[in-house]
mmCIF file of C-alpha atoms (C1' of nucleotides) in Angstrom:
data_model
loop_
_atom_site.group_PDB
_atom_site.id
_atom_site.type_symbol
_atom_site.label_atom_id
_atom_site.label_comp_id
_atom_site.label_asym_id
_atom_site.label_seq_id
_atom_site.Cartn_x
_atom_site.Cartn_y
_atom_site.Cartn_z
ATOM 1 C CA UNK A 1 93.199 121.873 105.492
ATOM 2 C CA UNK A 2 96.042 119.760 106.877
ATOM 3 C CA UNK A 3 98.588 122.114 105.927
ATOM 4 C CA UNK A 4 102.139 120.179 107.264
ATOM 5 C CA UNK A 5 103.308 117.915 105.205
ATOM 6 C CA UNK A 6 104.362 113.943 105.874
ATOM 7 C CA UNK A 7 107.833 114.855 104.765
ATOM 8 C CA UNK A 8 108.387 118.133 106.909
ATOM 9 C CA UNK A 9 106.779 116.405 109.842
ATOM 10 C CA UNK A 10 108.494 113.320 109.661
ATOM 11 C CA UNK A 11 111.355 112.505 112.773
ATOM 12 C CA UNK A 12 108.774 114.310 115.092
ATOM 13 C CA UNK A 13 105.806 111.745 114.883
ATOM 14 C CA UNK A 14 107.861 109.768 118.085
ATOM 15 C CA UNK A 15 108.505 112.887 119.805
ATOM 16 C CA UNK A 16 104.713 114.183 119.338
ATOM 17 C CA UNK A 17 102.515 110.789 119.925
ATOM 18 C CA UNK A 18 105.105 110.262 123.441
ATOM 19 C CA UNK A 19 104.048 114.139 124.540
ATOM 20 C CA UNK A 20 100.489 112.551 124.411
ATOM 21 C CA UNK A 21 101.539 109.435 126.229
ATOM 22 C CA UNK A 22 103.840 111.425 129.204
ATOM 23 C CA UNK A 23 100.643 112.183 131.702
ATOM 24 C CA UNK A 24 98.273 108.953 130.921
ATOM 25 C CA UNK A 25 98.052 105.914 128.786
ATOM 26 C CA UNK A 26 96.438 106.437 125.874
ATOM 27 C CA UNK A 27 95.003 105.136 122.259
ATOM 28 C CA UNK A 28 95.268 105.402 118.797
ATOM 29 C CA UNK A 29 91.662 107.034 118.122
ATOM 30 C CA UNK A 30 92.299 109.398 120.960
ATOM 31 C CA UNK A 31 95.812 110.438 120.143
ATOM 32 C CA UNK A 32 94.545 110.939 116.527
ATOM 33 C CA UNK A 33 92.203 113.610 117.991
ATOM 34 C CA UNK A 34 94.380 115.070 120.295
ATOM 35 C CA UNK A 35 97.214 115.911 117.620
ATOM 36 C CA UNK A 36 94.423 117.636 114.988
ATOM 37 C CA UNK A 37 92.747 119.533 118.267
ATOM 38 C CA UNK A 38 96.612 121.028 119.647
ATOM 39 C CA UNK A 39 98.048 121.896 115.984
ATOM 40 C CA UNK A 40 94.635 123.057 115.292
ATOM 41 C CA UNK A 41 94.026 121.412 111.782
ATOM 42 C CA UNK A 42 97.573 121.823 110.519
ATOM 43 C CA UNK A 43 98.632 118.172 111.057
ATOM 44 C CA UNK A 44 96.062 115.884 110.949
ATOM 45 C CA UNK A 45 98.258 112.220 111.377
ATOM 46 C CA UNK A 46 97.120 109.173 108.806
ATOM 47 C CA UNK A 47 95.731 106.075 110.813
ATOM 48 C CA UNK A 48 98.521 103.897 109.355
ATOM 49 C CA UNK A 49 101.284 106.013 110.121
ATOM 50 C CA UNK A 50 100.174 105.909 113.690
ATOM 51 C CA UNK A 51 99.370 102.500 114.104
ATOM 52 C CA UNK A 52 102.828 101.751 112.845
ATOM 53 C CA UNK A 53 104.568 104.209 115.110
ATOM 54 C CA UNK A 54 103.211 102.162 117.942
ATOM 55 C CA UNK A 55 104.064 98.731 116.666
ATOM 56 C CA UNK A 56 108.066 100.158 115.929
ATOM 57 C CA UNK A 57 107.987 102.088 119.371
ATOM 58 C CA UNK A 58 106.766 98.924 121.074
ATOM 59 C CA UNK A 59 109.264 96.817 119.632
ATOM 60 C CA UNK A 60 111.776 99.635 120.807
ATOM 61 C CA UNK A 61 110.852 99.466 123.991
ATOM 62 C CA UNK A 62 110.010 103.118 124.274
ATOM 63 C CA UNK A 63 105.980 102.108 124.833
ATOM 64 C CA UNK A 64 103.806 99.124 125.972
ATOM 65 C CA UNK A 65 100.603 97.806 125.111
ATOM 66 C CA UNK A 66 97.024 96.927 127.257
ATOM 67 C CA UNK A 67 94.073 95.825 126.001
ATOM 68 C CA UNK A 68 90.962 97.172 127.405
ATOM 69 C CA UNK A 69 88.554 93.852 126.700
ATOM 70 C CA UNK A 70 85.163 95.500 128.734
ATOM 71 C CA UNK A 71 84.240 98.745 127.029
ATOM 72 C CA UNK A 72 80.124 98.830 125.763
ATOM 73 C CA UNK A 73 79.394 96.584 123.163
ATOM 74 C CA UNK A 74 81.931 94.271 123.442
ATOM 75 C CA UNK A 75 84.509 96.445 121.982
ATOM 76 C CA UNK A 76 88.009 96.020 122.691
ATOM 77 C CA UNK A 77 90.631 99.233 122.923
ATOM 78 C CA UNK A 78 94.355 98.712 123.070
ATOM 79 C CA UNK A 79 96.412 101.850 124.972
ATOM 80 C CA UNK A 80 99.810 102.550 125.096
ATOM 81 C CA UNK A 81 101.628 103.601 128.235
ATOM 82 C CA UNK A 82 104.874 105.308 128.077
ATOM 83 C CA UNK A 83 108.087 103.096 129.557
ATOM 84 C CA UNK A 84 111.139 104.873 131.284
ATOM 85 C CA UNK A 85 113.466 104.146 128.331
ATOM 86 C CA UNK A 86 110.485 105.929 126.244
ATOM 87 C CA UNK A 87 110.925 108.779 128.213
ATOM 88 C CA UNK A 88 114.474 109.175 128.214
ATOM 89 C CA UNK A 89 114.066 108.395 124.070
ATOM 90 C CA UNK A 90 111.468 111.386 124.577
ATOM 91 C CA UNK A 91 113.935 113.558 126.186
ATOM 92 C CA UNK A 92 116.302 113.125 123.862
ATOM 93 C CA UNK A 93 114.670 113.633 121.115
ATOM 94 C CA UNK A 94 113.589 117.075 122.538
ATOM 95 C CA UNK A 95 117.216 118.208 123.165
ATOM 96 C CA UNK A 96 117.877 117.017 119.397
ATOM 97 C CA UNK A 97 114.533 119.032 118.352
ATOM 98 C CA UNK A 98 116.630 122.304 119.843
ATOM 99 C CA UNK A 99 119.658 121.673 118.002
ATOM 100 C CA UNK A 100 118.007 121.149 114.414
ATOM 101 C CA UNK A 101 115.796 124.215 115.360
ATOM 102 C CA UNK A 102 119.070 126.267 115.310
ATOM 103 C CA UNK A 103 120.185 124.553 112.601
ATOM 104 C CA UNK A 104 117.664 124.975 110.065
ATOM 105 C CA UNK A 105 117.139 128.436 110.818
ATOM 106 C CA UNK A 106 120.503 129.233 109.631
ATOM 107 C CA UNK A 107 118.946 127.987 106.153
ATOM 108 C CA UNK A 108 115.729 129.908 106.329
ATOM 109 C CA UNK A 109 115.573 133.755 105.296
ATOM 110 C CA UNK A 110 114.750 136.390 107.214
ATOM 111 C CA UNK A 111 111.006 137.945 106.901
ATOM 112 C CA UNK A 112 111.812 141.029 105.366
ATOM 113 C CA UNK A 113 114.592 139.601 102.793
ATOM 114 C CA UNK A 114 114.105 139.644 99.207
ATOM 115 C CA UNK A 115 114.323 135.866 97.823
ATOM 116 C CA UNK B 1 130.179 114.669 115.865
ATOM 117 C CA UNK B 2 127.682 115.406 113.760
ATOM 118 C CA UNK B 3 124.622 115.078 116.393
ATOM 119 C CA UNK B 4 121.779 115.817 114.322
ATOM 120 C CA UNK B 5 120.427 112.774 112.734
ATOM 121 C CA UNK B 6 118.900 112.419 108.923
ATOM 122 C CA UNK B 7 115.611 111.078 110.260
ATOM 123 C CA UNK B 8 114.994 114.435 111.688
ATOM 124 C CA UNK B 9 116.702 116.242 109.134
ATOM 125 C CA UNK B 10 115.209 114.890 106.073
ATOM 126 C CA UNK B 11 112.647 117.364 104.707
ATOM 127 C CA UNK B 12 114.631 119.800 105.060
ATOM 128 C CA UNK B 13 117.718 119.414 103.292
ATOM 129 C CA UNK B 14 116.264 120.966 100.283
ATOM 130 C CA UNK B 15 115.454 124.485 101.572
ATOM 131 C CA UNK B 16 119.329 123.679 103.376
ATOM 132 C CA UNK B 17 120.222 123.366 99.746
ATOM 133 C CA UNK B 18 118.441 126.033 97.747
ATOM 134 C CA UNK B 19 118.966 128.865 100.211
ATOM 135 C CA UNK B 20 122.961 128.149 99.335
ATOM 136 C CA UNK B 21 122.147 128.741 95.791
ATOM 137 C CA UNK B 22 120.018 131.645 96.269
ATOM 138 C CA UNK B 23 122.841 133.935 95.440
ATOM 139 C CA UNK B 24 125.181 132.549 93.198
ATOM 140 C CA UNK B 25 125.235 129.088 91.526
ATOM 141 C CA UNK B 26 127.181 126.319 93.487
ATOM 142 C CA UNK B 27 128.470 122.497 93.262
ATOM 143 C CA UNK B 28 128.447 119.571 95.544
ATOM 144 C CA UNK B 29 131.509 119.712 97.494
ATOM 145 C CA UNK B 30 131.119 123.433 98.035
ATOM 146 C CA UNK B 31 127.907 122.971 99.518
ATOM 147 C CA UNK B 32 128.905 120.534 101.790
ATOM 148 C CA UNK B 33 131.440 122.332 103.336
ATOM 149 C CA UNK B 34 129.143 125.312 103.617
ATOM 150 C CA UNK B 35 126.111 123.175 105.185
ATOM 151 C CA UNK B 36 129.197 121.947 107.663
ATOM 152 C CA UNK B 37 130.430 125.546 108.374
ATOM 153 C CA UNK B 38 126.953 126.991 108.664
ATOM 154 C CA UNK B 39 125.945 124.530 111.262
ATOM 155 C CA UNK B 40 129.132 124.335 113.282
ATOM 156 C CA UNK B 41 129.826 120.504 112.068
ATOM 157 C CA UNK B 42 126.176 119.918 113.921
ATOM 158 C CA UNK B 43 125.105 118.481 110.395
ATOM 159 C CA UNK B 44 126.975 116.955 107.695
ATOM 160 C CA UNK B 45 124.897 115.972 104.607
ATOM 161 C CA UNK B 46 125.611 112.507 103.014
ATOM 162 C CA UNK B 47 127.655 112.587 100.000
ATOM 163 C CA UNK B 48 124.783 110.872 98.095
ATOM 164 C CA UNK B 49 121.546 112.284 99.905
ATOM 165 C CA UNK B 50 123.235 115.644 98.463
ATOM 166 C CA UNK B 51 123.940 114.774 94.667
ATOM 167 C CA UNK B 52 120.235 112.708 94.712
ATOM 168 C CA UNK B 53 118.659 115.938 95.422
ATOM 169 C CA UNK B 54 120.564 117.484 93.135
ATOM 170 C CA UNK B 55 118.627 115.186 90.602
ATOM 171 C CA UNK B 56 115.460 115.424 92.023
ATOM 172 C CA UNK B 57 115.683 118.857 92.171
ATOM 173 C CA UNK B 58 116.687 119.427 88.627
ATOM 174 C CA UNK B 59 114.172 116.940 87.347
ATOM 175 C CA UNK B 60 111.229 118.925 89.207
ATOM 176 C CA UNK B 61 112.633 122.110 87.592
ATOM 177 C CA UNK B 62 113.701 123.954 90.784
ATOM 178 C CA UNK B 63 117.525 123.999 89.687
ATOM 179 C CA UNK B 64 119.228 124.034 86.612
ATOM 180 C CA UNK B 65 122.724 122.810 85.857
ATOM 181 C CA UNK B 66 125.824 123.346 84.222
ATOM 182 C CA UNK B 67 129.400 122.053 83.942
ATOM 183 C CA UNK B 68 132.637 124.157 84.553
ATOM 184 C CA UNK B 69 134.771 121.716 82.010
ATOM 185 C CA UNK B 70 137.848 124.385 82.168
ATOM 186 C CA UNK B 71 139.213 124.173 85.461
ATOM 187 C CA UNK B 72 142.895 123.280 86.044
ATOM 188 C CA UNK B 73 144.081 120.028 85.497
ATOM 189 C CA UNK B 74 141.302 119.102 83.004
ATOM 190 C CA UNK B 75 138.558 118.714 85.942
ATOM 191 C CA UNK B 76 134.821 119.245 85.637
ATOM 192 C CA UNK B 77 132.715 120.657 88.134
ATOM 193 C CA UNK B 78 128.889 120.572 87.987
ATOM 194 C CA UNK B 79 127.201 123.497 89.447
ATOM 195 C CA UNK B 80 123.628 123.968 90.133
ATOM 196 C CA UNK B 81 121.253 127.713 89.635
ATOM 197 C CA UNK B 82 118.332 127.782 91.490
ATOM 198 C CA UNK B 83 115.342 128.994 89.082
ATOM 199 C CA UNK B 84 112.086 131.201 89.953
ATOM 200 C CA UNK B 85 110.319 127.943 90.418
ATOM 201 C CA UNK B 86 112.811 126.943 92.902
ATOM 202 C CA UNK B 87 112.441 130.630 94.586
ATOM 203 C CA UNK B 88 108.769 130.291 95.146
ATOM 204 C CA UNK B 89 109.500 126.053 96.517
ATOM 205 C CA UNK B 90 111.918 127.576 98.929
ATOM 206 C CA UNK B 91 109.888 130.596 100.237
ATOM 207 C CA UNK B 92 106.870 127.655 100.342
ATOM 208 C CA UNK B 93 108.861 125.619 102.220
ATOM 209 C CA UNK B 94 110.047 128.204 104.629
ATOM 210 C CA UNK B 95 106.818 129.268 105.274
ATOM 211 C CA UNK B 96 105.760 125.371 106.060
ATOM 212 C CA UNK B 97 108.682 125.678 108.204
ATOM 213 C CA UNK B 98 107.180 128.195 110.595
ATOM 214 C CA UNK B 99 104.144 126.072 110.940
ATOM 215 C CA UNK B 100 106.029 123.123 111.230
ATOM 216 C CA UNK B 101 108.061 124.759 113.832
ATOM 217 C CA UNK B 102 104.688 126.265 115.807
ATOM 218 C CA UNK B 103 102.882 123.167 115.922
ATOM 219 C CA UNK B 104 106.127 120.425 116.748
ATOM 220 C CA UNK B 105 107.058 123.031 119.815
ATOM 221 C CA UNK B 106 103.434 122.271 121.523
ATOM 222 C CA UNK B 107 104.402 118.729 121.441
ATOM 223 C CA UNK B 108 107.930 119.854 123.703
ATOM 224 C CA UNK B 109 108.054 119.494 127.378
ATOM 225 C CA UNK B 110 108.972 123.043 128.129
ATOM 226 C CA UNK B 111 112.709 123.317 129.984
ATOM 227 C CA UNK B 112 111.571 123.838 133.527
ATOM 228 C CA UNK B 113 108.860 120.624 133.410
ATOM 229 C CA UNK B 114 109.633 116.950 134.289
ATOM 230 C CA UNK B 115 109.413 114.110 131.875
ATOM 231 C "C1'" DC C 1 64.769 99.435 108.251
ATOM 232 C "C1'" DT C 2 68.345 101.490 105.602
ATOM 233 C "C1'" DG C 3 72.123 104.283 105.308
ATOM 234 C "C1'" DT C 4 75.534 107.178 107.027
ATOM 235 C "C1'" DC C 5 78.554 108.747 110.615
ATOM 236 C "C1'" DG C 6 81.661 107.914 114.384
ATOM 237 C "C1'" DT C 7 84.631 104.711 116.865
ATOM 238 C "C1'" DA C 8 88.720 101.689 116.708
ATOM 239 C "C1'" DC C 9 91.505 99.460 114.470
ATOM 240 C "C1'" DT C 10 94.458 96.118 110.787
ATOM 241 C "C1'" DA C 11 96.601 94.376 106.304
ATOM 242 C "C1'" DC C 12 99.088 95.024 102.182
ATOM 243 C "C1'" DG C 13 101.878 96.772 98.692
ATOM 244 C "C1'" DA C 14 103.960 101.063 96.754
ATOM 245 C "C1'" DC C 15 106.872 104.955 97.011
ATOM 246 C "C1'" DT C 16 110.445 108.294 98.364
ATOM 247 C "C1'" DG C 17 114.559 109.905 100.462
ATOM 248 C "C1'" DT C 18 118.487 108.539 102.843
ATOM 249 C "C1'" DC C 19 122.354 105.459 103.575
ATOM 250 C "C1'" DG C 20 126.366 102.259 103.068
ATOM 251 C "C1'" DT C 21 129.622 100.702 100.183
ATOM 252 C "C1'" DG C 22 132.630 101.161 96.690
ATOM 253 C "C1'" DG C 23 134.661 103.222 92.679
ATOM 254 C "C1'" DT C 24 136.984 106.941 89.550
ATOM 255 C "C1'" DA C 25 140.352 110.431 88.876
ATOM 256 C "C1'" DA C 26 143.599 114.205 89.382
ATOM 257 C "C1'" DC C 27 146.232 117.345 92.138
ATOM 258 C "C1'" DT C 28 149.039 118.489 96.607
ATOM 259 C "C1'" DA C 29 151.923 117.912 100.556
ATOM 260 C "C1'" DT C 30 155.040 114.852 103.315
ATOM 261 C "C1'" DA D 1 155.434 106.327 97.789
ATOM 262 C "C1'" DT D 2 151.288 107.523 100.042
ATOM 263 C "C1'" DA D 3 147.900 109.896 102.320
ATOM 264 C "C1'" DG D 4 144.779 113.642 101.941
ATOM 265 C "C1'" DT D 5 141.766 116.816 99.443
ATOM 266 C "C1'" DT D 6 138.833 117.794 95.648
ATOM 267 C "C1'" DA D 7 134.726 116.299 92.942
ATOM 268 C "C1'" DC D 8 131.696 113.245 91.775
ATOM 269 C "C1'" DC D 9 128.621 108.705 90.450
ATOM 270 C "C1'" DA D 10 126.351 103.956 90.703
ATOM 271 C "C1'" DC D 11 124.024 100.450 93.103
ATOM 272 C "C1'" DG D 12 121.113 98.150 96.150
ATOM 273 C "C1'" DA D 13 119.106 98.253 100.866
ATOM 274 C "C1'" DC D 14 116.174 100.181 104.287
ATOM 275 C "C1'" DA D 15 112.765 102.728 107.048
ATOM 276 C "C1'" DG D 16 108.758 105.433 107.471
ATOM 277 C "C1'" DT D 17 104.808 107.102 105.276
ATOM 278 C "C1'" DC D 18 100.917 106.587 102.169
ATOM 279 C "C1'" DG D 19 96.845 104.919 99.583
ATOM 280 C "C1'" DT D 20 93.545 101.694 99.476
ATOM 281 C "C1'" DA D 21 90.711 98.589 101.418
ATOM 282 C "C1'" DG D 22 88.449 96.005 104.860
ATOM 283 C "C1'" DT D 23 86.312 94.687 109.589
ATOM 284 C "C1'" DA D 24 82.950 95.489 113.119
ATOM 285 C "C1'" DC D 25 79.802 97.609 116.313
ATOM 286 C "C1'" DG D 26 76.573 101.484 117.932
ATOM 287 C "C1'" DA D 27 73.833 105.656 117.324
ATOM 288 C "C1'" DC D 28 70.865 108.446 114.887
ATOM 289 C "C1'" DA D 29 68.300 110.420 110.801
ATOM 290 C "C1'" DG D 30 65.118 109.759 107.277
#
DNA sequence: CTGTCGTACTACGACTGTCGTGGTAACTAT
DNA sequence: ATAGTTACCACGACAGTCGTAGTACGACAG
């Protein structure tokens, strides 16, 4: 039951695979996980919108690539690791997440209000 | 300076929209303004991302319009009514809000913590 | 030994909402 | 005269997401 939509969710995909990326390098398999497992179920992330969130934020600058070559079975893994200009992008994009907060709430009704 | 950007917007301006019709019927340029006042100039909506969701909207039944041809100087105005569909896609859409809102805020640094 | 599940991606074309630019037209104040 | 405000519309471009499909290997059940 992925309950958020693409369209409501949209703008914070950056802000949300970054989080994941602000401790440890990580990958797209893993990250996938990690965002279903902390909004328990209610955004579950489509491989290709990931995968083409890191090529963009790569070619931003805001992340850069590894390739892990040795895992079992001859597997390879590419992780991301976060870049200072990624962070300060990350930062701002937090202080921006504040102000739309505000924002929108203006627009929303209160609970007990009859719409 | 309008700071907040439409990639982080977008999604929203229709509940923006609808809860300014949920008392009385309204037109473009009104709206505007409003969205402007309400937000303290933090968000101005596009000229044309506000008349294309008039259409959209209209065309998936969640506002209805109709044109003041009478005003002075032989100008028409186009105003919009939200209808009961559009009530239950805005009280949707504010309740995807909340969950929106819950599950982007785990994906925040909090205030006190370094990125 | 066959099939399904999990891992870990990538390619491609379609779609939607927003944006930039430019235009129309009438009234209002300087 | 001319700039500003009101009130909109058309057009094509763009970015991000989506659906579909495919690759490839290992583990485990039947």
């Amino acid at each position: 039951m992925a309950e958020i939509s693409s369209d409501v969710i949209r703008g914070y995909n950056d802000i949300i695979i970054l989080y994941l990326l602000l401790n440890d390098p990580s990958y797209g398999y893993e990250i996938s996980k990690q965002i279903r497992l902390m909004s328990e179920d209610k955004y579950i992330i489509k491989e290709t919108t990931l995968y083409s969130a890191f090529t963009r934020m790569e070619k931003n600058g805001f992340i850069e690539s590894f390739v892990d070559e040795d895992l079992a079975g001859g597997k390879k893994r590419t992780y991301y690791r976060i870049t200072p200009a990624g962070r300060d992008y990350y930062r701002a994009k937090c202080e921006e997440w504040t102000l739309t907060k505000e924002v929108i709430e203006k627009f929303i009704a209160d609970e007990g209000r009859q719409v």
